[in-house]
């Protein structure tokens, strides 16, 4: 189910970060583990959903690479339980390439996903990208306040009217981007590039994350005040609030 062979290059800024790989296919697990270890990660393995949840509770990995099709409980349910327990980022692997399946995984709380067959090199890059964001490896930025929102990138804390928001890694990054760029309309392609760092990809990823973010910040998610839809363009953050119907 893996598209290429070869060795991934080490990335020193993420050396010794812990990755939990959850897949019941020994071949996939072995190849993925080899690439991740070559890139400098410490890798643990679990072969089913229940074992994955136990491993997260026991060892607090920095990130989880989770197969969608697993014995016991499937990857989407395992992802949902992992995300309910804490902010551990999750990358979902799926052999089902339909948009509905990808959206289901994102709605379960996955920060990213790859469709099988996939390139192990791309998986390593996705792991590095998600980890850098979740661990705030880059130079810390000053907190930003817009309207009732306060985002502190260094502490990875976002607040609305003084109350801390429970956001996934990508939801935080998306909100932080909007707060830093108020009153500007961005297309889904621009958001995919700026927030995810992808030059191409499934635009439904952006759609799902915007919907999830609205559910956490809007009094009426279907009639958003802050994160509004700009028809024919994309989305805009209005720190003063808006009554536009999205």
Short mmCIF file of N, CA and C in Angstrom, two decimals, residues 94-192:
data_model
loop_
_atom_site.label_atom_id
_atom_site.label_comp_id
_atom_site.label_asym_id
_atom_site.label_seq_id
_atom_site.Cartn_x
_atom_site.Cartn_y
_atom_site.Cartn_z
N UNK A 94 -5.91 6.45 5.15
CA UNK A 94 -7.14 5.80 4.70
C UNK A 94 -6.97 5.19 3.33
N UNK A 95 -7.50 3.98 3.17
CA UNK A 95 -7.52 3.32 1.86
C UNK A 95 -8.77 3.67 1.10
N UNK A 96 -9.69 4.37 1.76
CA UNK A 96 -10.95 4.77 1.13
C UNK A 96 -10.79 6.20 0.63
N UNK A 97 -10.76 6.38 -0.67
CA UNK A 97 -10.44 7.67 -1.24
C UNK A 97 -11.61 8.59 -1.47
N UNK A 98 -12.80 8.24 -0.97
CA UNK A 98 -13.96 9.08 -1.22
C UNK A 98 -13.91 10.35 -0.36
N UNK A 99 -14.52 11.40 -0.86
CA UNK A 99 -14.57 12.65 -0.11
C UNK A 99 -15.30 12.46 1.21
N UNK A 100 -16.37 11.66 1.21
CA UNK A 100 -17.13 11.42 2.43
C UNK A 100 -16.26 10.81 3.52
N UNK A 101 -15.39 9.85 3.14
CA UNK A 101 -14.54 9.20 4.14
C UNK A 101 -13.51 10.18 4.67
N UNK A 102 -12.94 11.00 3.79
CA UNK A 102 -11.95 11.99 4.24
C UNK A 102 -12.59 12.99 5.20
N UNK A 103 -13.79 13.43 4.86
CA UNK A 103 -14.48 14.39 5.72
C UNK A 103 -14.80 13.76 7.07
N UNK A 104 -15.20 12.48 7.05
CA UNK A 104 -15.50 11.78 8.31
C UNK A 104 -14.27 11.75 9.22
N UNK A 105 -13.11 11.51 8.62
CA UNK A 105 -11.88 11.50 9.41
C UNK A 105 -11.55 12.86 9.98
N UNK A 106 -11.71 13.91 9.18
CA UNK A 106 -11.44 15.26 9.66
C UNK A 106 -12.42 15.66 10.75
N UNK A 107 -13.67 15.26 10.59
CA UNK A 107 -14.68 15.58 11.61
C UNK A 107 -14.42 14.83 12.91
N UNK A 108 -13.72 13.70 12.82
CA UNK A 108 -13.37 12.96 14.04
C UNK A 108 -12.23 13.63 14.80
N UNK A 109 -11.62 14.64 14.18
CA UNK A 109 -10.57 15.39 14.86
C UNK A 109 -9.19 15.25 14.27
N UNK A 110 -9.07 14.55 13.14
CA UNK A 110 -7.75 14.39 12.50
C UNK A 110 -7.23 15.75 12.05
N UNK A 111 -5.93 15.97 12.23
CA UNK A 111 -5.30 17.21 11.80
C UNK A 111 -4.88 17.15 10.34
N UNK A 112 -4.70 15.94 9.83
CA UNK A 112 -4.27 15.75 8.45
C UNK A 112 -4.62 14.32 8.06
N UNK A 113 -4.51 14.02 6.76
CA UNK A 113 -4.77 12.66 6.31
C UNK A 113 -3.98 12.38 5.04
N UNK A 114 -3.73 11.11 4.79
CA UNK A 114 -3.12 10.64 3.55
C UNK A 114 -3.92 9.46 3.05
N UNK A 115 -4.08 9.38 1.73
CA UNK A 115 -4.80 8.27 1.13
C UNK A 115 -3.83 7.22 0.62
N UNK A 116 -4.07 5.96 0.98
CA UNK A 116 -3.24 4.86 0.49
C UNK A 116 -3.57 4.56 -0.98
N UNK A 117 -2.56 4.20 -1.80
CA UNK A 117 -1.13 4.13 -1.48
C UNK A 117 -0.52 5.51 -1.36
N UNK A 118 0.45 5.66 -0.47
CA UNK A 118 1.05 6.96 -0.23
C UNK A 118 2.57 6.85 -0.27
N UNK A 119 3.21 7.98 -0.42
CA UNK A 119 4.66 8.05 -0.39
C UNK A 119 5.14 8.18 1.05
N UNK A 120 6.03 7.30 1.51
CA UNK A 120 6.56 7.44 2.87
C UNK A 120 7.26 8.77 3.09
N UNK A 121 7.89 9.29 2.04
CA UNK A 121 8.53 10.60 2.16
C UNK A 121 7.50 11.69 2.44
N UNK A 122 6.36 11.61 1.76
CA UNK A 122 5.31 12.60 2.00
C UNK A 122 4.77 12.47 3.41
N UNK A 123 4.63 11.24 3.91
CA UNK A 123 4.15 11.05 5.27
C UNK A 123 5.11 11.70 6.27
N UNK A 124 6.41 11.51 6.07
CA UNK A 124 7.40 12.13 6.96
C UNK A 124 7.25 13.65 6.93
N UNK A 125 7.07 14.22 5.74
CA UNK A 125 6.90 15.66 5.62
C UNK A 125 5.64 16.14 6.32
N UNK A 126 4.56 15.36 6.20
CA UNK A 126 3.30 15.73 6.87
C UNK A 126 3.49 15.68 8.40
N UNK A 127 4.17 14.65 8.88
CA UNK A 127 4.43 14.53 10.32
C UNK A 127 5.24 15.73 10.79
N UNK A 128 6.28 16.08 10.05
CA UNK A 128 7.11 17.22 10.43
C UNK A 128 6.31 18.52 10.43
N UNK A 129 5.46 18.70 9.42
CA UNK A 129 4.67 19.92 9.32
C UNK A 129 3.70 20.07 10.48
N UNK A 130 2.95 18.99 10.78
CA UNK A 130 1.99 19.06 11.88
C UNK A 130 2.70 19.25 13.21
N UNK A 131 3.83 18.56 13.40
CA UNK A 131 4.56 18.67 14.67
C UNK A 131 5.11 20.07 14.88
N UNK A 132 5.66 20.66 13.82
CA UNK A 132 6.22 22.01 13.98
C UNK A 132 5.14 22.98 14.45
N UNK A 133 3.95 22.82 13.91
CA UNK A 133 2.87 23.71 14.32
C UNK A 133 2.43 23.42 15.75
N UNK A 134 2.27 22.15 16.08
CA UNK A 134 1.76 21.80 17.40
C UNK A 134 2.77 22.08 18.51
N UNK A 135 4.04 22.01 18.20
CA UNK A 135 5.08 22.22 19.20
C UNK A 135 5.65 23.64 19.16
N UNK A 136 5.13 24.47 18.25
CA UNK A 136 5.59 25.86 18.13
C UNK A 136 7.10 25.94 18.02
N UNK A 137 7.67 25.17 17.09
CA UNK A 137 9.11 25.12 16.93
C UNK A 137 9.68 26.43 16.37
N UNK A 138 8.87 27.16 15.61
CA UNK A 138 9.37 28.39 15.04
C UNK A 138 9.46 29.49 16.10
N UNK A 139 10.12 30.58 15.76
CA UNK A 139 10.27 31.69 16.70
C UNK A 139 8.89 32.14 17.20
N UNK A 140 8.74 32.28 18.52
CA UNK A 140 7.43 32.63 19.07
C UNK A 140 6.96 34.00 18.59
N UNK A 141 5.65 34.11 18.38
CA UNK A 141 5.05 35.37 17.97
C UNK A 141 4.31 35.98 19.15
N UNK A 142 4.17 37.28 19.13
CA UNK A 142 3.47 37.96 20.21
C UNK A 142 1.98 37.65 20.15
N UNK A 143 1.32 37.67 21.29
CA UNK A 143 -0.13 37.48 21.30
C UNK A 143 -0.83 38.55 20.47
N UNK A 144 -1.95 38.17 19.86
CA UNK A 144 -2.73 39.08 19.03
C UNK A 144 -4.16 39.12 19.55
N UNK A 145 -4.71 40.33 19.66
CA UNK A 145 -6.09 40.50 20.09
C UNK A 145 -6.89 41.19 19.00
N UNK A 146 -8.02 40.61 18.67
CA UNK A 146 -8.94 41.19 17.70
C UNK A 146 -10.36 40.98 18.23
N UNK A 147 -11.07 42.07 18.49
CA UNK A 147 -12.41 41.94 19.04
C UNK A 147 -12.37 41.14 20.34
N UNK A 148 -13.24 40.13 20.47
CA UNK A 148 -13.26 39.34 21.70
C UNK A 148 -12.24 38.20 21.71
N UNK A 149 -11.42 38.10 20.65
CA UNK A 149 -10.47 36.99 20.52
C UNK A 149 -9.07 37.41 20.95
N UNK A 150 -8.39 36.49 21.63
CA UNK A 150 -6.98 36.66 21.95
C UNK A 150 -6.26 35.36 21.62
N UNK A 151 -5.25 35.44 20.76
CA UNK A 151 -4.49 34.26 20.34
C UNK A 151 -3.04 34.45 20.74
N UNK A 152 -2.51 33.47 21.47
CA UNK A 152 -1.10 33.48 21.89
C UNK A 152 -0.39 32.33 21.21
N UNK A 153 0.30 32.56 20.08
CA UNK A 153 0.94 31.47 19.33
C UNK A 153 2.01 30.74 20.13
N UNK A 154 2.76 31.45 20.98
CA UNK A 154 3.83 30.80 21.74
C UNK A 154 3.27 29.81 22.75
N UNK A 155 2.19 30.19 23.41
CA UNK A 155 1.57 29.31 24.41
C UNK A 155 0.56 28.36 23.79
N UNK A 156 0.24 28.57 22.49
CA UNK A 156 -0.78 27.78 21.80
C UNK A 156 -2.11 27.86 22.54
N UNK A 157 -2.48 29.06 22.92
CA UNK A 157 -3.73 29.29 23.65
C UNK A 157 -4.55 30.32 22.89
N UNK A 158 -5.83 30.00 22.67
CA UNK A 158 -6.76 30.93 22.06
C UNK A 158 -7.94 31.13 23.00
N UNK A 159 -8.36 32.37 23.16
CA UNK A 159 -9.46 32.68 24.06
C UNK A 159 -10.52 33.51 23.35
N UNK A 160 -11.76 33.29 23.75
CA UNK A 160 -12.91 34.07 23.28
C UNK A 160 -13.62 34.63 24.50
N UNK A 161 -13.65 35.96 24.61
CA UNK A 161 -14.23 36.61 25.79
C UNK A 161 -13.60 36.10 27.08
N UNK A 162 -12.30 35.80 27.02
CA UNK A 162 -11.56 35.37 28.20
C UNK A 162 -11.61 33.89 28.48
N UNK A 163 -12.44 33.15 27.76
CA UNK A 163 -12.56 31.71 27.97
C UNK A 163 -11.70 30.97 26.94
N UNK A 164 -10.89 30.03 27.44
CA UNK A 164 -10.00 29.29 26.54
C UNK A 164 -10.80 28.34 25.64
N UNK A 165 -10.42 28.32 24.37
CA UNK A 165 -11.07 27.46 23.39
C UNK A 165 -10.33 26.14 23.28
N UNK A 166 -11.08 25.05 23.18
CA UNK A 166 -10.49 23.71 23.00
C UNK A 166 -10.38 23.44 21.51
N UNK A 167 -9.20 23.70 20.95
CA UNK A 167 -9.00 23.59 19.51
C UNK A 167 -7.96 22.53 19.17
N UNK A 168 -8.15 21.88 18.03
CA UNK A 168 -7.12 20.99 17.51
C UNK A 168 -5.98 21.85 16.96
N UNK A 169 -4.88 21.19 16.57
CA UNK A 169 -3.73 21.91 16.03
C UNK A 169 -4.13 22.76 14.83
N UNK A 170 -4.81 22.15 13.87
CA UNK A 170 -5.17 22.87 12.65
C UNK A 170 -6.23 23.94 12.92
N UNK A 171 -7.16 23.68 13.81
CA UNK A 171 -8.16 24.69 14.15
C UNK A 171 -7.49 25.92 14.76
N UNK A 172 -6.51 25.68 15.64
CA UNK A 172 -5.77 26.79 16.24
C UNK A 172 -5.04 27.58 15.16
N UNK A 173 -4.34 26.86 14.27
CA UNK A 173 -3.59 27.54 13.21
C UNK A 173 -4.52 28.36 12.32
N UNK A 174 -5.69 27.80 12.03
CA UNK A 174 -6.65 28.50 11.17
C UNK A 174 -7.15 29.77 11.85
N UNK A 175 -7.53 29.65 13.13
CA UNK A 175 -8.00 30.83 13.84
C UNK A 175 -6.89 31.87 13.97
N UNK A 176 -5.68 31.42 14.29
CA UNK A 176 -4.56 32.35 14.43
C UNK A 176 -4.30 33.10 13.13
N UNK A 177 -4.40 32.39 12.00
CA UNK A 177 -4.20 33.04 10.71
C UNK A 177 -5.26 34.11 10.47
N UNK A 178 -6.52 33.78 10.73
CA UNK A 178 -7.59 34.75 10.52
C UNK A 178 -7.44 35.96 11.45
N UNK A 179 -7.08 35.70 12.71
CA UNK A 179 -6.95 36.80 13.67
C UNK A 179 -5.81 37.74 13.26
N UNK A 180 -4.76 37.18 12.67
CA UNK A 180 -3.64 38.01 12.20
C UNK A 180 -3.98 38.76 10.91
N UNK A 181 -5.03 38.32 10.22
CA UNK A 181 -5.41 38.94 8.94
C UNK A 181 -6.90 39.28 8.94
N UNK A 182 -7.31 40.21 9.79
CA UNK A 182 -8.74 40.53 9.88
C UNK A 182 -9.24 41.26 8.65
N UNK A 183 -10.53 41.10 8.39
CA UNK A 183 -11.24 41.84 7.33
C UNK A 183 -10.65 41.60 5.94
N UNK A 184 -10.02 40.44 5.75
CA UNK A 184 -9.49 40.07 4.44
C UNK A 184 -10.13 38.76 4.01
N UNK A 185 -10.56 38.70 2.77
CA UNK A 185 -11.16 37.48 2.24
C UNK A 185 -10.08 36.57 1.66
N UNK A 186 -10.13 35.29 2.01
CA UNK A 186 -9.17 34.31 1.53
C UNK A 186 -9.91 33.15 0.88
N UNK A 187 -9.40 32.70 -0.25
CA UNK A 187 -9.95 31.53 -0.91
C UNK A 187 -9.51 30.28 -0.16
N UNK A 188 -10.17 29.18 -0.45
CA UNK A 188 -9.77 27.92 0.17
C UNK A 188 -8.36 27.52 -0.28
N UNK A 189 -8.02 27.83 -1.52
CA UNK A 189 -6.66 27.53 -2.01
C UNK A 189 -5.62 28.32 -1.22
N UNK A 190 -5.91 29.58 -0.95
CA UNK A 190 -4.97 30.41 -0.19
C UNK A 190 -4.84 29.91 1.25
N UNK A 191 -5.94 29.50 1.84
CA UNK A 191 -5.89 28.98 3.20
C UNK A 191 -5.14 27.65 3.26
N UNK A 192 -5.35 26.79 2.25
CA UNK A 192 -4.65 25.52 2.21
C UNK A 192 -3.15 25.75 2.15
#
